[in-house]
């Protein structure tokens, strides 16, 4: 192994335990009780998510990687030279490796992820493989008001948001999120985003109920994390994983179901659980290509290209922000 010091720089704006506690108390005070999906990704949760992506039922990651491989040439041609890649929710960096290979014009790579541990392991590996690029990590909640680090260069930017993570937002939130980035970026910049497609309910069901129970462990891990970080006493093994496709809303909904009636105390606050009561831990919205494109247009983006895998399971979209001062990408005086 090359012992050379890896060349990357990390800015730590990770949410602190107090922020996590506030969100937990807030979510559990709602009816139905809920917990935000970003809490899944502590060190253990990030590893469990990696394991999910390797399960035979979880087609999303493989389908997206298939698309990334097969669009190498058109993508390289569409993306500006040089370009700074900014990736939201970079996770293990497996797909980033593919992108960096395909995009020699990407001189700088900025990874933004909620997990500091995941950032360190991804950036140390990537920076040893790609010696002539600049690597910056930002440990932050990119869903909250987020600003890019001042230190990044003035190159055009490619915002990368893979894995269909946009699906964690409900459609109005997703639109707001996309609007915010359209405002932040300029019309020379672009967005590459992965979106899971609507499909047969049984395929979706199995993807979120894998036979080995990795998704169940991932779901329950959030309670273990809250016990550890917020001084709570959830009986973790007395909650079961439940995931279902709610076709009327086009989403997977994931819950933790309490086996019996009990009380949980969290930093001096008490929460009552009925037998069978559910905590909503995640939505994962699915779109058709036209549904996503119209959402993106309403948020200020022009869809320029879309690709799918051979099974039409997953889609990858390339978009650019409308030029500023225009609506629908058309100058007012052209209408
Ligand atoms: C990382 C949000 C894209 O919704 O499929 C996987 C998370 N949850 N299995 C998804 C997840 C359960 C995943 N995203």
Short mmCIF file of C-alpha atoms and ligand atoms in Angstrom, two decimals:
data_model
loop_
_atom_site.label_atom_id
_atom_site.label_comp_id
_atom_site.label_asym_id
_atom_site.label_seq_id
_atom_site.Cartn_x
_atom_site.Cartn_y
_atom_site.Cartn_z
CA UNK A 1 0.00 0.00 0.00
CA UNK A 2 1.10 3.48 -0.83
CA UNK A 3 1.66 5.29 2.46
CA UNK A 4 1.69 8.70 0.81
CA UNK A 5 -0.54 11.12 2.72
CA UNK A 6 -3.89 11.32 0.99
CA UNK A 7 -4.68 14.69 -0.47
CA UNK A 8 -8.07 15.86 0.60
CA UNK A 9 -9.54 18.46 2.86
CA UNK A 10 -12.70 18.13 4.97
CA UNK A 11 -14.90 20.88 6.34
CA UNK A 12 -16.91 19.65 9.32
CA UNK A 13 -20.37 21.15 9.51
CA UNK A 14 -21.95 17.94 10.79
CA UNK A 15 -25.14 18.42 12.83
CA UNK A 16 -24.36 18.22 16.56
CA UNK A 17 -26.09 15.90 19.06
CA UNK A 18 -28.30 18.79 20.28
CA UNK A 19 -29.60 19.32 16.72
CA UNK A 20 -30.29 15.61 16.40
CA UNK A 21 -32.11 15.55 19.74
CA UNK A 22 -34.28 18.51 18.68
CA UNK A 23 -35.28 16.76 15.47
CA UNK A 24 -35.99 13.49 17.28
CA UNK A 25 -38.22 15.15 19.90
CA UNK A 26 -39.95 17.13 17.18
CA UNK A 27 -40.61 14.11 14.95
CA UNK A 28 -41.85 11.89 17.77
CA UNK A 29 -44.27 14.61 18.87
CA UNK A 30 -46.02 14.44 15.48
CA UNK A 31 -48.92 12.09 14.67
CA UNK A 32 -48.06 9.69 13.18
CA UNK A 33 -44.67 9.73 14.88
CA UNK A 34 -41.79 10.14 12.46
CA UNK A 35 -38.01 10.28 12.29
CA UNK A 36 -36.05 11.98 9.48
CA UNK A 37 -34.27 9.53 7.12
CA UNK A 38 -30.97 11.38 7.37
CA UNK A 39 -30.63 9.89 10.89
CA UNK A 40 -30.02 6.48 9.26
CA UNK A 41 -26.51 7.45 8.23
CA UNK A 42 -24.25 7.13 11.25
CA UNK A 43 -21.11 5.02 10.68
CA UNK A 44 -23.01 1.75 11.12
CA UNK A 45 -25.99 2.94 9.07
CA UNK A 46 -23.77 4.01 6.17
CA UNK A 47 -22.23 0.50 6.17
CA UNK A 48 -25.67 -1.11 6.27
CA UNK A 49 -26.79 1.05 3.36
CA UNK A 50 -23.73 -0.11 1.39
CA UNK A 51 -24.78 -3.69 2.14
CA UNK A 52 -28.34 -2.93 0.92
CA UNK A 53 -26.97 -1.75 -2.43
CA UNK A 54 -25.42 -5.22 -2.90
CA UNK A 55 -28.61 -7.19 -2.20
CA UNK A 56 -30.08 -8.96 -5.24
CA UNK A 57 -33.51 -7.34 -4.66
CA UNK A 58 -32.16 -3.78 -4.48
CA UNK A 59 -31.87 -3.10 -8.21
CA UNK A 60 -31.48 0.69 -7.94
CA UNK A 61 -27.70 0.96 -7.52
CA UNK A 62 -26.84 -1.62 -10.17
CA UNK A 63 -29.26 -0.08 -12.66
CA UNK A 64 -27.78 3.36 -12.10
CA UNK A 65 -24.24 2.03 -12.50
CA UNK A 66 -25.26 0.34 -15.75
CA UNK A 67 -26.54 3.66 -17.07
CA UNK A 68 -23.44 5.54 -15.92
CA UNK A 69 -21.24 3.09 -17.80
CA UNK A 70 -23.16 3.21 -20.97
CA UNK A 71 -23.47 7.02 -21.18
CA UNK A 72 -19.76 7.67 -20.71
CA UNK A 73 -19.34 9.26 -24.17
CA UNK A 74 -22.45 11.45 -24.40
CA UNK A 75 -21.92 12.57 -20.81
CA UNK A 76 -18.30 13.51 -21.39
CA UNK A 77 -19.42 15.59 -24.37
CA UNK A 78 -22.29 17.33 -22.55
CA UNK A 79 -20.33 18.27 -19.41
CA UNK A 80 -18.27 21.50 -19.57
CA UNK A 81 -14.44 21.41 -19.70
CA UNK A 82 -13.09 21.97 -17.07
CA UNK A 83 -15.76 21.26 -14.48
CA UNK A 84 -16.07 21.02 -10.70
CA UNK A 85 -18.15 18.06 -9.55
CA UNK A 86 -20.29 18.68 -6.50
CA UNK A 87 -21.89 15.52 -5.20
CA UNK A 88 -24.70 15.47 -2.65
CA UNK A 89 -24.89 12.33 -0.49
CA UNK A 90 -21.67 10.87 -1.89
CA UNK A 91 -21.74 7.87 0.49
CA UNK A 92 -19.08 5.24 -0.24
CA UNK A 93 -17.95 6.98 -3.45
CA UNK A 94 -18.36 3.87 -5.63
CA UNK A 95 -20.33 5.75 -8.29
CA UNK A 96 -18.03 8.75 -7.93
CA UNK A 97 -15.13 6.55 -9.00
CA UNK A 98 -17.04 5.74 -12.18
CA UNK A 99 -17.80 9.40 -12.81
CA UNK A 100 -14.23 10.55 -12.24
CA UNK A 101 -12.98 7.94 -14.69
CA UNK A 102 -15.51 9.06 -17.28
CA UNK A 103 -14.97 12.78 -16.78
CA UNK A 104 -11.28 13.67 -17.14
CA UNK A 105 -12.38 17.34 -17.29
CA UNK A 106 -13.46 17.13 -13.60
CA UNK A 107 -10.50 18.87 -11.98
CA UNK A 108 -12.13 19.32 -8.57
CA UNK A 109 -14.44 17.05 -6.67
CA UNK A 110 -16.52 18.34 -3.76
CA UNK A 111 -18.32 15.65 -1.74
CA UNK A 112 -21.13 16.67 0.58
CA UNK A 113 -22.40 14.01 2.98
CA UNK A 114 -24.03 13.91 6.39
CA UNK A 115 -21.58 11.21 7.56
CA UNK A 116 -18.05 12.34 8.41
CA UNK A 117 -16.87 8.72 8.55
CA UNK A 118 -18.22 7.95 5.09
CA UNK A 119 -16.50 11.11 3.73
CA UNK A 120 -13.12 10.17 5.17
CA UNK A 121 -13.18 6.65 3.77
CA UNK A 122 -14.48 7.73 0.34
CA UNK A 123 -12.08 10.67 -0.06
CA UNK A 124 -9.01 8.86 1.18
CA UNK A 125 -9.57 6.08 -1.39
CA UNK A 126 -10.48 8.41 -4.27
CA UNK A 127 -7.62 10.82 -3.66
CA UNK A 128 -5.15 7.92 -3.83
CA UNK A 129 -6.57 6.71 -7.12
CA UNK A 130 -6.90 10.10 -8.85
CA UNK A 131 -3.70 11.94 -8.06
CA UNK A 132 -4.22 15.05 -10.16
CA UNK A 133 -7.60 16.21 -8.96
CA UNK A 134 -8.50 18.36 -6.01
CA UNK A 135 -10.70 16.74 -3.31
CA UNK A 136 -12.85 18.61 -0.81
CA UNK A 137 -15.35 17.06 1.61
CA UNK A 138 -18.11 18.87 3.46
CA UNK A 139 -19.76 16.98 6.31
CA UNK A 140 -23.14 18.68 6.40
CA UNK A 141 -26.89 18.32 6.15
CA UNK A 142 -27.37 19.53 2.58
CA UNK A 143 -31.16 19.47 3.06
CA UNK A 144 -30.97 22.41 5.46
CA UNK A 145 -30.03 25.91 4.25
CA UNK A 146 -26.70 25.08 2.70
CA UNK A 147 -24.01 27.20 1.12
CA UNK A 148 -21.09 25.98 -0.94
CA UNK A 149 -17.62 26.38 0.56
CA UNK A 150 -16.06 29.71 -0.47
CA UNK A 151 -12.80 28.01 -1.34
CA UNK A 152 -14.04 26.20 -4.45
CA UNK A 153 -12.84 27.42 -7.83
CA UNK A 154 -14.83 29.39 -10.39
CA UNK A 155 -15.16 26.57 -12.93
CA UNK A 156 -18.60 25.59 -14.20
CA UNK A 157 -20.18 23.12 -11.82
CA UNK A 158 -21.85 19.77 -12.27
CA UNK A 159 -24.14 19.03 -9.35
CA UNK A 160 -24.46 15.27 -8.93
CA UNK A 161 -27.32 13.76 -6.94
CA UNK A 162 -27.43 10.02 -7.51
CA UNK A 163 -29.26 7.04 -6.08
CA UNK A 164 -32.77 8.53 -6.23
CA UNK A 165 -32.21 10.19 -2.87
CA UNK A 166 -34.46 13.03 -4.05
CA UNK A 167 -37.23 10.46 -3.41
CA UNK A 168 -36.86 11.05 0.35
CA UNK A 169 -38.57 14.42 -0.13
CA UNK A 170 -42.26 14.60 -0.84
CA UNK A 171 -42.92 16.25 -4.22
CA UNK A 172 -43.45 19.84 -2.93
CA UNK A 173 -40.24 19.58 -0.86
CA UNK A 174 -38.41 18.07 -3.82
CA UNK A 175 -39.50 21.00 -5.97
CA UNK A 176 -38.35 23.49 -3.35
CA UNK A 177 -35.00 21.70 -3.08
CA UNK A 178 -34.48 21.76 -6.84
CA UNK A 179 -35.53 25.43 -6.95
CA UNK A 180 -32.96 26.33 -4.34
CA UNK A 181 -30.16 24.72 -6.38
CA UNK A 182 -31.40 26.31 -9.62
CA UNK A 183 -31.06 29.67 -7.85
CA UNK A 184 -27.63 28.84 -6.41
CA UNK A 185 -26.17 27.69 -9.73
CA UNK A 186 -25.76 29.55 -13.03
CA UNK A 187 -27.04 28.61 -16.47
CA UNK A 188 -23.53 27.30 -17.39
CA UNK A 189 -23.80 24.73 -14.64
CA UNK A 190 -25.71 21.45 -14.80
CA UNK A 191 -27.35 18.75 -12.72
CA UNK A 192 -26.97 14.99 -13.10
CA UNK A 193 -29.65 13.29 -11.04
CA UNK A 194 -30.75 9.67 -10.59
CA UNK A 195 -34.46 8.99 -10.23
CA UNK A 196 -36.05 5.61 -9.54
CA UNK A 197 -39.01 4.85 -11.80
CA UNK A 198 -42.53 3.68 -11.00
CA UNK A 199 -42.91 -0.03 -11.65
CA UNK A 200 -44.68 -3.22 -10.60
CA UNK A 201 -45.42 -3.06 -6.85
CA UNK A 202 -43.92 -6.50 -6.10
CA UNK A 203 -40.50 -5.46 -7.45
CA UNK A 204 -40.55 -2.36 -5.27
CA UNK A 205 -41.76 -4.35 -2.30
CA UNK A 206 -38.86 -6.82 -2.49
CA UNK A 207 -36.30 -4.03 -2.96
CA UNK A 208 -37.28 -2.67 0.47
CA UNK A 209 -37.86 -6.07 2.11
CA UNK A 210 -34.70 -7.99 1.21
CA UNK A 211 -34.56 -11.66 2.21
CA UNK A 212 -31.44 -11.27 4.39
CA UNK A 213 -33.09 -8.54 6.48
CA UNK A 214 -30.41 -5.93 5.81
CA UNK A 215 -33.03 -3.23 5.19
CA UNK A 216 -34.70 -4.21 8.47
CA UNK A 217 -31.36 -3.85 10.31
CA UNK A 218 -30.77 -0.49 8.57
CA UNK A 219 -34.21 0.71 9.67
CA UNK A 220 -33.80 -0.43 13.31
CA UNK A 221 -30.29 0.98 13.55
CA UNK A 222 -31.81 4.46 13.79
CA UNK A 223 -33.22 3.54 17.22
CA UNK A 224 -29.86 2.23 18.44
CA UNK A 225 -28.31 5.48 17.29
CA UNK A 226 -30.88 7.56 19.17
CA UNK A 227 -30.32 5.45 22.29
CA UNK A 228 -26.60 6.08 22.07
CA UNK A 229 -26.53 9.73 21.01
CA UNK A 230 -29.63 11.08 22.75
CA UNK A 231 -29.63 8.93 25.88
CA UNK A 232 -32.88 7.16 24.93
CA UNK A 233 -34.05 3.67 25.92
CA UNK A 234 -35.82 2.28 22.85
CA UNK A 235 -36.19 -1.53 23.09
CA UNK A 236 -34.67 -1.86 19.61
CA UNK A 237 -35.52 -5.54 19.17
CA UNK A 238 -39.15 -4.93 19.95
CA UNK A 239 -39.72 -2.87 16.83
CA UNK A 240 -40.15 -4.53 13.43
CA UNK A 241 -39.34 -3.25 10.01
CA UNK A 242 -42.32 -2.63 7.75
CA UNK A 243 -42.03 -1.28 4.19
CA UNK A 244 -44.90 -1.01 1.71
CA UNK A 245 -45.51 0.51 -1.70
CA UNK A 246 -48.34 3.05 -1.50
CA UNK A 247 -49.35 3.13 -5.15
CA UNK A 248 -51.84 5.97 -4.71
CA UNK A 249 -48.92 8.22 -3.67
CA UNK A 250 -46.24 6.55 -5.79
CA UNK A 251 -44.00 5.93 -2.82
CA UNK A 252 -42.43 3.33 -0.59
CA UNK A 253 -43.17 4.10 3.06
CA UNK A 254 -40.94 2.56 5.70
CA UNK A 255 -41.98 2.20 9.33
CA UNK A 256 -40.82 0.77 12.65
CA UNK A 257 -43.70 -1.02 14.36
CA UNK A 258 -43.81 -1.35 18.14
CA UNK A 259 -44.48 -4.94 19.31
CA UNK A 260 -46.17 -3.87 22.52
CA UNK A 261 -47.37 -0.85 24.49
CA UNK A 262 -44.56 0.85 26.37
CA UNK A 263 -42.96 4.19 27.21
CA UNK A 264 -39.63 5.45 25.95
CA UNK A 265 -37.69 8.20 27.65
CA UNK A 266 -35.39 10.46 25.67
CA UNK A 267 -33.29 13.03 27.54
CA UNK A 268 -36.02 13.47 30.17
CA UNK A 269 -38.94 13.47 27.71
CA UNK A 270 -41.38 10.58 27.72
CA UNK A 271 -43.12 9.08 24.66
CA UNK A 272 -45.98 6.61 24.83
CA UNK A 273 -46.17 3.81 22.25
CA UNK A 274 -49.30 1.72 21.68
CA UNK A 275 -49.04 -1.90 20.64
CA UNK A 276 -48.65 -1.89 16.83
CA UNK A 277 -47.96 1.84 16.67
CA UNK A 278 -45.74 2.87 13.78
CA UNK A 279 -42.93 5.39 13.45
CA UNK A 280 -42.56 6.61 9.86
CA UNK A 281 -38.83 6.54 9.07
CA UNK A 282 -38.70 7.08 5.32
CA UNK A 283 -40.57 7.84 2.14
CA UNK A 284 -38.99 6.88 -1.14
CA UNK A 285 -40.96 8.48 -3.96
CA UNK A 286 -40.94 6.96 -7.43
CA UNK A 287 -41.58 8.98 -10.60
CA UNK A 288 -42.30 8.45 -14.27
CA UNK A 289 -39.88 10.24 -16.58
CA UNK A 290 -42.50 12.84 -17.50
CA UNK A 291 -43.51 13.39 -13.86
CA UNK A 292 -39.92 14.09 -12.90
CA UNK A 293 -39.25 16.32 -15.89
CA UNK A 294 -42.31 18.44 -15.22
CA UNK A 295 -41.37 18.78 -11.53
CA UNK A 296 -37.86 19.84 -12.59
CA UNK A 297 -39.19 22.37 -15.12
CA UNK A 298 -41.39 23.90 -12.46
CA UNK A 299 -38.31 24.20 -10.27
CA UNK A 300 -36.32 26.12 -12.89
CA UNK A 301 -34.48 23.38 -14.75
CA UNK A 302 -34.36 22.52 -18.46
CA UNK A 303 -34.21 18.75 -19.06
CA UNK A 304 -31.52 18.18 -21.72
CA UNK A 305 -31.11 14.42 -21.67
CA UNK A 306 -32.51 11.34 -19.98
CA UNK A 307 -31.22 7.78 -20.04
CA UNK A 308 -32.62 4.55 -18.60
CA UNK A 309 -31.23 1.04 -18.08
CA UNK A 310 -32.35 -1.75 -20.44
CA UNK A 311 -35.09 -2.83 -18.00
CA UNK A 312 -36.42 0.73 -17.61
CA UNK A 313 -36.07 0.42 -13.86
CA UNK A 314 -34.12 3.61 -13.23
CA UNK A 315 -33.44 6.94 -14.93
CA UNK A 316 -30.57 9.40 -15.07
CA UNK A 317 -31.33 13.00 -16.04
CA UNK A 318 -29.08 15.81 -17.23
CA UNK A 319 -30.52 19.30 -16.75
CA UNK A 320 -29.45 22.94 -16.81
CA UNK A 321 -30.89 25.88 -14.85
CA UNK A 322 -33.03 28.32 -16.85
CA UNK A 323 -31.00 31.41 -17.71
CA UNK A 324 -31.64 33.99 -14.96
CA UNK A 325 -34.45 36.46 -15.65
CA UNK A 326 -36.31 33.98 -17.84
CA UNK A 327 -39.25 31.76 -17.24
CA UNK A 328 -39.31 28.26 -18.72
CA UNK A 329 -35.92 29.03 -20.27
CA UNK A 330 -37.54 31.47 -22.70
CA UNK A 331 -36.66 35.17 -22.63
CA UNK A 332 -39.69 37.32 -21.80
CA UNK A 333 -39.38 39.29 -25.06
CA UNK A 334 -39.44 36.09 -27.11
CA UNK A 335 -42.91 35.16 -25.85
C1 LIG B 1 -30.65 6.33 -0.35
C2 LIG B 1 -32.83 7.26 -0.16
C3 LIG B 1 -32.09 6.35 -2.23
O1 LIG B 1 -34.83 5.27 -0.89
O2 LIG B 1 -33.95 3.55 -1.87
C4 LIG B 1 -32.76 1.93 0.80
C5 LIG B 1 -32.58 4.50 1.02
N1 LIG B 1 -34.00 2.87 2.27
N2 LIG B 1 -33.48 0.99 1.40
C6 LIG B 1 -33.88 4.51 -1.11
C7 LIG B 1 -33.09 3.12 1.34
C8 LIG B 1 -34.23 1.55 2.30
C9 LIG B 1 -32.53 4.79 -0.45
N3 LIG B 1 -32.04 6.17 -0.77
#
